[in-house]
PDB file of C-alpha atoms and ligand atoms in Angstrom:
ATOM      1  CA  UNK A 436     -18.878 234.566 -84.399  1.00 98.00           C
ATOM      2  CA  UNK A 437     -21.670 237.092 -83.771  1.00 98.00           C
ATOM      3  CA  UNK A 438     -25.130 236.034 -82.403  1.00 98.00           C
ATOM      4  CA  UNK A 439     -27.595 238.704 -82.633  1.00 98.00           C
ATOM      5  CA  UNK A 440     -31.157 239.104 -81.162  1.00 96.00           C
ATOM      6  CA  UNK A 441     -33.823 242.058 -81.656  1.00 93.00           C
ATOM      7  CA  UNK A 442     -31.780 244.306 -79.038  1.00 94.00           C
ATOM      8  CA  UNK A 443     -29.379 244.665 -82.537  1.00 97.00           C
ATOM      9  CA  UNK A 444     -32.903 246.055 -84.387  1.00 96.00           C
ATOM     10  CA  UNK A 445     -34.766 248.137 -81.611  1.00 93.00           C
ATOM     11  CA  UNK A 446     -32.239 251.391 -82.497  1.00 94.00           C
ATOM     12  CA  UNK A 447     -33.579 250.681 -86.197  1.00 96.00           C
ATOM     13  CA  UNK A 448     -37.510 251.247 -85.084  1.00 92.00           C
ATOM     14  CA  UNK A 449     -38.473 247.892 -84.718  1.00 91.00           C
ATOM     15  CA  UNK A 450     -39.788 246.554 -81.407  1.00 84.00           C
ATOM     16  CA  UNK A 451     -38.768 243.492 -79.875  1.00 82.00           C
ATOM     17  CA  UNK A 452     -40.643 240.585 -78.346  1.00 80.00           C
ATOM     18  CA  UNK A 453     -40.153 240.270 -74.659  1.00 76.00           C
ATOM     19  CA  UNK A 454     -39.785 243.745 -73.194  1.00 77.00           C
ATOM     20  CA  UNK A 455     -42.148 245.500 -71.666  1.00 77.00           C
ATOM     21  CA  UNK A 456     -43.220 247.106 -74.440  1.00 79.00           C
ATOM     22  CA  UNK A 457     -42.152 244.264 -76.783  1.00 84.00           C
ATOM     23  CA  UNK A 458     -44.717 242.896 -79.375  1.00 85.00           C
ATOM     24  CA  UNK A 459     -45.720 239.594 -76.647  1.00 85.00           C
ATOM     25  CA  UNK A 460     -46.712 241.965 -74.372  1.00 83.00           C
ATOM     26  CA  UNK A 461     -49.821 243.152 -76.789  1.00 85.00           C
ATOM     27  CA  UNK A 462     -50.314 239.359 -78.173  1.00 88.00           C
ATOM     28  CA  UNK A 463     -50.454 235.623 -77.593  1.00 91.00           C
ATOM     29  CA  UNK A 464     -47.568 234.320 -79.482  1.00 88.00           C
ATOM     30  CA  UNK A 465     -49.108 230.998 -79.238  1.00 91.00           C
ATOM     31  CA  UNK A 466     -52.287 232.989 -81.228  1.00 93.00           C
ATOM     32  CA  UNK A 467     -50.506 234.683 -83.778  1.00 94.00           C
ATOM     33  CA  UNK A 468     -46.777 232.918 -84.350  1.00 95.00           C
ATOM     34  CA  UNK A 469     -47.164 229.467 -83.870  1.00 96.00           C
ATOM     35  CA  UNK A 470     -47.508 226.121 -85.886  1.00 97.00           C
ATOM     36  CA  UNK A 471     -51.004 225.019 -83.925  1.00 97.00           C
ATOM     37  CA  UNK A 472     -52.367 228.495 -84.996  1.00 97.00           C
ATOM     38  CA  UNK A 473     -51.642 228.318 -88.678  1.00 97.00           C
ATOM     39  CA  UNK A 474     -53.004 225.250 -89.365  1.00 97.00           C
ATOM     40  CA  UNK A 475     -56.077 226.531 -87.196  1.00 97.00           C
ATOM     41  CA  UNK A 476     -56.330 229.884 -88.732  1.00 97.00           C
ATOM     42  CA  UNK A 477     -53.692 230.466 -91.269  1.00 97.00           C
ATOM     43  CA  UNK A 478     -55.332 234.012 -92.171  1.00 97.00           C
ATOM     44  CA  UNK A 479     -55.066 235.213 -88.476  1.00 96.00           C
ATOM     45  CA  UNK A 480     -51.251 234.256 -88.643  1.00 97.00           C
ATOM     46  CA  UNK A 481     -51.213 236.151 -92.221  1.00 97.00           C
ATOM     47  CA  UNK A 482     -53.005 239.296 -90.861  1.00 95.00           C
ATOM     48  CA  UNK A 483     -50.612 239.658 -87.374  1.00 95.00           C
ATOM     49  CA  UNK A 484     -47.257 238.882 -90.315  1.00 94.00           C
ATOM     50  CA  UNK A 485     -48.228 241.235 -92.828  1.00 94.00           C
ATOM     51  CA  UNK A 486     -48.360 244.101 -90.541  1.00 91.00           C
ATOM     52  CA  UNK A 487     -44.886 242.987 -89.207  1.00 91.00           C
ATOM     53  CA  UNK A 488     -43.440 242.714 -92.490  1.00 92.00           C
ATOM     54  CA  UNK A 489     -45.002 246.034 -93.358  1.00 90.00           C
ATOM     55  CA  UNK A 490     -43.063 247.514 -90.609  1.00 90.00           C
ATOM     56  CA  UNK A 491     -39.451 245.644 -91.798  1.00 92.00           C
ATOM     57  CA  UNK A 492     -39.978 246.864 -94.812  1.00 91.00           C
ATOM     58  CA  UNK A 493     -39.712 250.737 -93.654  1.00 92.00           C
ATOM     59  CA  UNK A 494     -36.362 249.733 -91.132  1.00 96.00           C
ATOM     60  CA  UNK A 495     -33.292 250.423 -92.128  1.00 97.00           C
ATOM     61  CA  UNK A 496     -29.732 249.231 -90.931  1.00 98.00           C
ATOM     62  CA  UNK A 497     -28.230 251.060 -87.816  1.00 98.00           C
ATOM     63  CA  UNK A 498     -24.784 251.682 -86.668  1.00 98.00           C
ATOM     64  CA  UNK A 499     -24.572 247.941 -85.055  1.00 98.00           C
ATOM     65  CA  UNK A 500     -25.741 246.595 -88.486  1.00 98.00           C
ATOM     66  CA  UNK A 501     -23.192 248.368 -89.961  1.00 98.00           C
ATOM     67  CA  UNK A 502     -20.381 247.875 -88.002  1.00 98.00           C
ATOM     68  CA  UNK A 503     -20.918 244.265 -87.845  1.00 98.00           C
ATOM     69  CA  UNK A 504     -20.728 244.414 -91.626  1.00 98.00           C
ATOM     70  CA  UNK A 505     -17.557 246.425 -90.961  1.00 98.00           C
ATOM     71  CA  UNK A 506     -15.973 243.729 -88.952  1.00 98.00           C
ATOM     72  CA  UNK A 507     -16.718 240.978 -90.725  1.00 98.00           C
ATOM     73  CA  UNK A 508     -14.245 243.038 -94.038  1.00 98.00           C
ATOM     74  CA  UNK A 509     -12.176 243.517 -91.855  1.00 97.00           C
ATOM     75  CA  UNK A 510     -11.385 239.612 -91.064  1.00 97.00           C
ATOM     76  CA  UNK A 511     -12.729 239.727 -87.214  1.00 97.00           C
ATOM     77  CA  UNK A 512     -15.963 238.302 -87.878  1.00 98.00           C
ATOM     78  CA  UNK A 513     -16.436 235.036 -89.802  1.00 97.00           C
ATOM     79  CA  UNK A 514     -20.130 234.978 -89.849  1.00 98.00           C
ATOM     80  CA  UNK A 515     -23.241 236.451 -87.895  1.00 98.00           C
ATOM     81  CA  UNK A 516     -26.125 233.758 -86.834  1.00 98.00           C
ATOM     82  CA  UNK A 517     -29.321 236.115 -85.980  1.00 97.00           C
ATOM     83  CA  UNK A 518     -32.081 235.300 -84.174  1.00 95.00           C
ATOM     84  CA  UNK A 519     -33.915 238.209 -86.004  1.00 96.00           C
ATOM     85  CA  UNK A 520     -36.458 237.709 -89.274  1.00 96.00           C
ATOM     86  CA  UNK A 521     -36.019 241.681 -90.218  1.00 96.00           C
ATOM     87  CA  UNK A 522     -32.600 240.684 -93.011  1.00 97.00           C
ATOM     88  CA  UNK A 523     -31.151 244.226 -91.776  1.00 98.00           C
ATOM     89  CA  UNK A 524     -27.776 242.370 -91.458  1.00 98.00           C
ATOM     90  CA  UNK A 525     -27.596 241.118 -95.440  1.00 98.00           C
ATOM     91  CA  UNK A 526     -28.880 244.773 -95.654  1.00 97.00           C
ATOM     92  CA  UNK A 527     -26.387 246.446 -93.857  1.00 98.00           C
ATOM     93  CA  UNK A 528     -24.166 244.322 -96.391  1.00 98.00           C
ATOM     94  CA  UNK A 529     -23.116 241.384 -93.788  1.00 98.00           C
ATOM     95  CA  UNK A 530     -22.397 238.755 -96.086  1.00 98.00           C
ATOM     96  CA  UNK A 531     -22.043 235.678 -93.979  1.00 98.00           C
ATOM     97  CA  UNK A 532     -25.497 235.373 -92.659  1.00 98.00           C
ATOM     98  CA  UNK A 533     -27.220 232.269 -90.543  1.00 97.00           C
ATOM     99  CA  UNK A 534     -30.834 233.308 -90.365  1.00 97.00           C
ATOM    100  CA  UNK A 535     -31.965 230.564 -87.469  1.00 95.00           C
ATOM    101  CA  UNK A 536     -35.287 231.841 -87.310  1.00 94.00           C
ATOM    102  CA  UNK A 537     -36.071 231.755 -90.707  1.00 95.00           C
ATOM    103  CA  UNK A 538     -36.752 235.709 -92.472  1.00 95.00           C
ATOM    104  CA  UNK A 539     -39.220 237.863 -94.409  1.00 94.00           C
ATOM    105  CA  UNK A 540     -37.341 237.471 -97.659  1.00 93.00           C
ATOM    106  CA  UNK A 541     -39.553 234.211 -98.141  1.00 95.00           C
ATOM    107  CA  UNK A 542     -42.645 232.107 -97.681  1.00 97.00           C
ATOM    108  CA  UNK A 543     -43.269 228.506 -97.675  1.00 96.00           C
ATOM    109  CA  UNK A 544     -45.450 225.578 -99.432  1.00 97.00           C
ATOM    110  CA  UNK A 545     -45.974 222.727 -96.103  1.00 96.00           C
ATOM    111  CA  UNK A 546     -47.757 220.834 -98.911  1.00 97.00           C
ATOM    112  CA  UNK A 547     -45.285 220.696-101.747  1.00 98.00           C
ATOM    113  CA  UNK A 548     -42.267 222.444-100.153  1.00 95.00           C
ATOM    114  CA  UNK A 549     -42.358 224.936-103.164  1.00 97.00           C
ATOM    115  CA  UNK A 550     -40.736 228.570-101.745  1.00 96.00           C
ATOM    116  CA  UNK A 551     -41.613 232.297-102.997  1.00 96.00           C
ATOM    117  CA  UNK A 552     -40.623 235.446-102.500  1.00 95.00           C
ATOM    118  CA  UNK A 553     -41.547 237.636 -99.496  1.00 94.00           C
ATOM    119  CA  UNK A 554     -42.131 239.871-102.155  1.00 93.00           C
ATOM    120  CA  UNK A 555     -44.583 237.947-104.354  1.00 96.00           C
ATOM    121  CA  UNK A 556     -46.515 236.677-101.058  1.00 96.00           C
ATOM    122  CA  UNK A 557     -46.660 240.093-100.023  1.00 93.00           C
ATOM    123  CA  UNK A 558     -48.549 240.828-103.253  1.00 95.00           C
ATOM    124  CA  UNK A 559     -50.948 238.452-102.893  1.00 97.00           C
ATOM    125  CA  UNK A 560     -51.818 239.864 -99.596  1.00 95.00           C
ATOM    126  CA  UNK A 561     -53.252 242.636-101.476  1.00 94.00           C
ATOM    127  CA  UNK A 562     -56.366 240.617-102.825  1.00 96.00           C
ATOM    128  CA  UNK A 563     -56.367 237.814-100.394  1.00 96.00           C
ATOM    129  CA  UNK A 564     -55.832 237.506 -96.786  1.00 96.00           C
ATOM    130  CA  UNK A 565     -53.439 234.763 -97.128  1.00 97.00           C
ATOM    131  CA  UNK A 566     -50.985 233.450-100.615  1.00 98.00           C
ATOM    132  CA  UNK A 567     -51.234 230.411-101.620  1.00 98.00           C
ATOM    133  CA  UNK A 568     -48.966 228.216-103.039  1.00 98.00           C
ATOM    134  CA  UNK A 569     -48.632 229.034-107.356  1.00 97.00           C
ATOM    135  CA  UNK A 570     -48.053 225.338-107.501  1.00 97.00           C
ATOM    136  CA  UNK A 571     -50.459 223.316-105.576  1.00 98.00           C
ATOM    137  CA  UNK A 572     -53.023 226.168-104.577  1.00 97.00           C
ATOM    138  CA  UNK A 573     -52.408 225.505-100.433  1.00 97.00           C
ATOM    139  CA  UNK A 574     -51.851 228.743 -97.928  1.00 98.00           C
ATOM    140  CA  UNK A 575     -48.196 229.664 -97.929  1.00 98.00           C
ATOM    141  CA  UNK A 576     -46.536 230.120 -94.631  1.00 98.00           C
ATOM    142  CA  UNK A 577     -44.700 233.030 -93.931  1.00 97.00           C
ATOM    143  CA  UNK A 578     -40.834 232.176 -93.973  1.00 96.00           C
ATOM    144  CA  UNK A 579     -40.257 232.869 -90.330  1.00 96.00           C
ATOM    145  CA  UNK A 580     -39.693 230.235 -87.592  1.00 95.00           C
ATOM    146  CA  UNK A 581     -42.773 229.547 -85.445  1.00 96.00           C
ATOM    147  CA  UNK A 582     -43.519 228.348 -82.363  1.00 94.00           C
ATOM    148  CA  UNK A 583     -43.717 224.575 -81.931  1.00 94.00           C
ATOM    149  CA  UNK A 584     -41.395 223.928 -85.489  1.00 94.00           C
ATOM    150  CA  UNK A 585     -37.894 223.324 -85.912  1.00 91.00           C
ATOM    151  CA  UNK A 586     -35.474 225.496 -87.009  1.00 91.00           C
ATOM    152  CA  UNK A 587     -34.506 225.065 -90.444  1.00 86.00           C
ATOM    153  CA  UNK A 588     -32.272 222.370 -91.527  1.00 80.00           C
ATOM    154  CA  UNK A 589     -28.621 223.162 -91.063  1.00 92.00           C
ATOM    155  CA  UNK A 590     -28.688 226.350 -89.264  1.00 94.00           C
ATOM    156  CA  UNK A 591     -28.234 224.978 -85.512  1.00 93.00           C
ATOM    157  CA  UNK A 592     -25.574 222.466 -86.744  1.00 95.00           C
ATOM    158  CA  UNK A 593     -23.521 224.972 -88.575  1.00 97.00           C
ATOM    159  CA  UNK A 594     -23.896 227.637 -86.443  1.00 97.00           C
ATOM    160  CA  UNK A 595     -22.945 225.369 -82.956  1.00 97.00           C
ATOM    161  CA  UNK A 596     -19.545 224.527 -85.692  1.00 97.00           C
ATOM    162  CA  UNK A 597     -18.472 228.142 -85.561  1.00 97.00           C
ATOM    163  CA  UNK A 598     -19.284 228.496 -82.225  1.00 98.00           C
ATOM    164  CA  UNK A 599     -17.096 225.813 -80.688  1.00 98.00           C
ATOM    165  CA  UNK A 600     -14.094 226.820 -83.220  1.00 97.00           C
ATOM    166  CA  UNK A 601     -14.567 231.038 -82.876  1.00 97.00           C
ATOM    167  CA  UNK A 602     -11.618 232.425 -80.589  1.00 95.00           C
ATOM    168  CA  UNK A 603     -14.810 234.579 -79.099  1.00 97.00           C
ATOM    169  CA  UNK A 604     -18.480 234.667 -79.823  1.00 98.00           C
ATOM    170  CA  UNK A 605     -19.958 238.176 -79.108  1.00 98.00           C
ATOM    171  CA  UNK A 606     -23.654 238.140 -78.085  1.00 98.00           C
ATOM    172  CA  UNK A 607     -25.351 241.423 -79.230  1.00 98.00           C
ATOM    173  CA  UNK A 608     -28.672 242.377 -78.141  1.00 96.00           C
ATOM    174  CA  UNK A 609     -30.376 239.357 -76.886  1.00 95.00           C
ATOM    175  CA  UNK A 610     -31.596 238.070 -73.671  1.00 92.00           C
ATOM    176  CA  UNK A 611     -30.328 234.717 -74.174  1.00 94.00           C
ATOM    177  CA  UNK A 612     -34.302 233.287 -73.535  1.00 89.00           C
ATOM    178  CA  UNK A 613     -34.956 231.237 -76.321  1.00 85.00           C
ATOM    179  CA  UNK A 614     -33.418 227.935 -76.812  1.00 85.00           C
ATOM    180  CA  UNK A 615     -31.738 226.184 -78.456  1.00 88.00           C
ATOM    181  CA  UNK A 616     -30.136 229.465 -80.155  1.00 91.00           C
ATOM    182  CA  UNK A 617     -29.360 230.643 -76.756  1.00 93.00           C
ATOM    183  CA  UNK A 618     -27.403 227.940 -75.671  1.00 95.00           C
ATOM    184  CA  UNK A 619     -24.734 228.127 -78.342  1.00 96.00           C
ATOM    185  CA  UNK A 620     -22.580 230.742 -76.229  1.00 97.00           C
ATOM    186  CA  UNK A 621     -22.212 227.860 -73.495  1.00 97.00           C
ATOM    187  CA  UNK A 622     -20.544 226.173 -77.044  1.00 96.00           C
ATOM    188  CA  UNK A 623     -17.842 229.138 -77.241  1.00 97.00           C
ATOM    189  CA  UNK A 624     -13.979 228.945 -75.273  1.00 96.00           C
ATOM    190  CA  UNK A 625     -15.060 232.571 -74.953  1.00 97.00           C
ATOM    191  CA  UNK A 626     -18.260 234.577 -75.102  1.00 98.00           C
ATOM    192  CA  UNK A 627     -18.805 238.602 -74.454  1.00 98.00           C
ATOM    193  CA  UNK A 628     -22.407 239.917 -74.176  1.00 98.00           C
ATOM    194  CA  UNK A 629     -23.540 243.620 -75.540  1.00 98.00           C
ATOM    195  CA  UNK A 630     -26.964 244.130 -74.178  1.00 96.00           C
ATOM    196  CA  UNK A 631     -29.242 246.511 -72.105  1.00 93.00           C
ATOM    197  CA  UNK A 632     -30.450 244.713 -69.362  1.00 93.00           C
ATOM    198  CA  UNK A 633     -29.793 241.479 -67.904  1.00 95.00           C
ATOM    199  CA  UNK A 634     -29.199 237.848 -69.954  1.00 95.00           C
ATOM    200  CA  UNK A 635     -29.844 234.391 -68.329  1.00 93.00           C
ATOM    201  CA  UNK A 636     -26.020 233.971 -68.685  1.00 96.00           C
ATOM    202  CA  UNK A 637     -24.297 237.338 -67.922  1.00 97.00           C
ATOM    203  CA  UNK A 638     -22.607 235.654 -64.910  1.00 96.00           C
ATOM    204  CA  UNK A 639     -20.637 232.931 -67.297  1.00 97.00           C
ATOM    205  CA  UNK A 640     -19.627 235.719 -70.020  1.00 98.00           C
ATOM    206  CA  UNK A 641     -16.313 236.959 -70.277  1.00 98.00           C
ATOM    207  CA  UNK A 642     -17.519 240.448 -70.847  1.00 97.00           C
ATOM    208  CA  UNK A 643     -20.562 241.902 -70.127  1.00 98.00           C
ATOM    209  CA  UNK A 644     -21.653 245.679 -71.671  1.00 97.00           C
ATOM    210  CA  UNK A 645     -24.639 247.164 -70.126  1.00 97.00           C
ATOM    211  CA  UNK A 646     -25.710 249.566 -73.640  1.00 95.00           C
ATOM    212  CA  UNK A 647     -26.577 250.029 -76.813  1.00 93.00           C
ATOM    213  CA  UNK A 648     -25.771 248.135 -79.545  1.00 96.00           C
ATOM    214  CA  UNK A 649     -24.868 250.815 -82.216  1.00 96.00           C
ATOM    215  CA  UNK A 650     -22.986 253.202 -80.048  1.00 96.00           C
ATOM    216  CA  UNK A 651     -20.842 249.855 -78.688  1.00 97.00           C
ATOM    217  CA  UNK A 652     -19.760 248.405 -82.108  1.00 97.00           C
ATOM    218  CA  UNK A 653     -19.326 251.527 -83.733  1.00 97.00           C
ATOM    219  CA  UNK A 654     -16.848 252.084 -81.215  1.00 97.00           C
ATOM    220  CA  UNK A 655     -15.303 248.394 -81.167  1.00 95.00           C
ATOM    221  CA  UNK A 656     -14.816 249.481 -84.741  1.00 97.00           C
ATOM    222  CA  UNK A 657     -13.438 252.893 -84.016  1.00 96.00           C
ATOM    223  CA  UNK A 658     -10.976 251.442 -81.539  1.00 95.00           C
ATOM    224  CA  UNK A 659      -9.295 248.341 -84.121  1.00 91.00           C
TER     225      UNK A 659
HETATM  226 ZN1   ZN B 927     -47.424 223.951-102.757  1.00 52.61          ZN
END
């Protein structure tokens, strides 16, 4: 099993959350990505989401997308459970996919549970500075996971199963900050870590690589 954070994305142009120069460092999370603040000001969510999604939009895949995608036809890698909203994985053309923190690809109804496209919400964000729902007229929310709300239904159960049965779980790019997702390599017999710069649990992993993401995997993939 792979678990992937936005280290796998930052070689594809998108910036992460917690460096630096990650996007957290420029906002208030709590302002912009969390439950309290959408059902304060839904639009404010909208306006800091659309120019996110704007920016996924023009990513593409990189060589750790793809050689994750690799792996998993060639029979080492069962699934991939991501931590990141961008869907460069599926894109990349990973098929087995656990999306914990929710993606762009959709947006939700609180109200009525209906769920559209990313696409059609998108649209609306053309005329409107949030969608609402086509069904019972409330503000959509966008797809992604936020702060205070649980991750969807399913997601942490199945991906703690592969976990606990995978003969290794490979950490890619992530910091291992943000529970409960980050606890699942404490799950694993065996866990290995690919990341620049230090994770909370680099002293318990089998493996640890100090680099990048693409130039590591392409070589994993290079080397079986
Ligand atoms: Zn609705």
């Amino acid at each position: 099993m792979v678990l992937t954070g936005a280290g796998v994305s930052t070689e594809s142009g998108v910036p992460d959350y917690r460096s630096a120069s990650g996007i957290w460092a420029e906002v208030d999370p709590f302002e912009v990505a969390s439950i309290q603040a959408f059902r304060h000001d839904p639009e404010r969510v909208w306006s800091f989401y659309r120019a996110r999604i704007h920016v996924l939009h023009e990513a593409e895949p990189n060589a750790a997308h793809h050689a994750l995608a690799e792996l998993e036809r060639l029979g080492f890698v069962s699934a991939v459970v991501t931590q990141n909203i961008d869907t460069l994985h599926s894109r990349a053309g990973s098929r087995d996919v656990i999306e914990v923190h929710g993606s762009i690809r959709s947006a939700q109804c609180l109200r009525c549970l209906w769920t559209e496209s990313g696409e059609a919400a998108l649209a609306q964000l053309e005329v409107r500075s949030a969608p609402l729902c086509p069904h019972c007229d409330d503000i959509l929310k966008p797809g992604v996971v936020l702060f205070g709300e649980l991750l969807p239904p399913g997601a942490l159960e199945r991906a703690t199963d592969l976990a606990r049965t995978a003969g290794l779980v490979l950490v890619v790019g992530s910091s291992l900050e943000v529970w409960p997702v980050a606890g699942l390599p404490l799950e694993a017999r065996d866990f290995a870590i690919v990341n620049h710069g230090p994770t909370a649990l680099d002293d318990r992993a089998l493996l640890k690589i100090d680099a990048a993401a693409g130039e590591t995997l392409a070589a994993v993939v290079e080397a079986l």
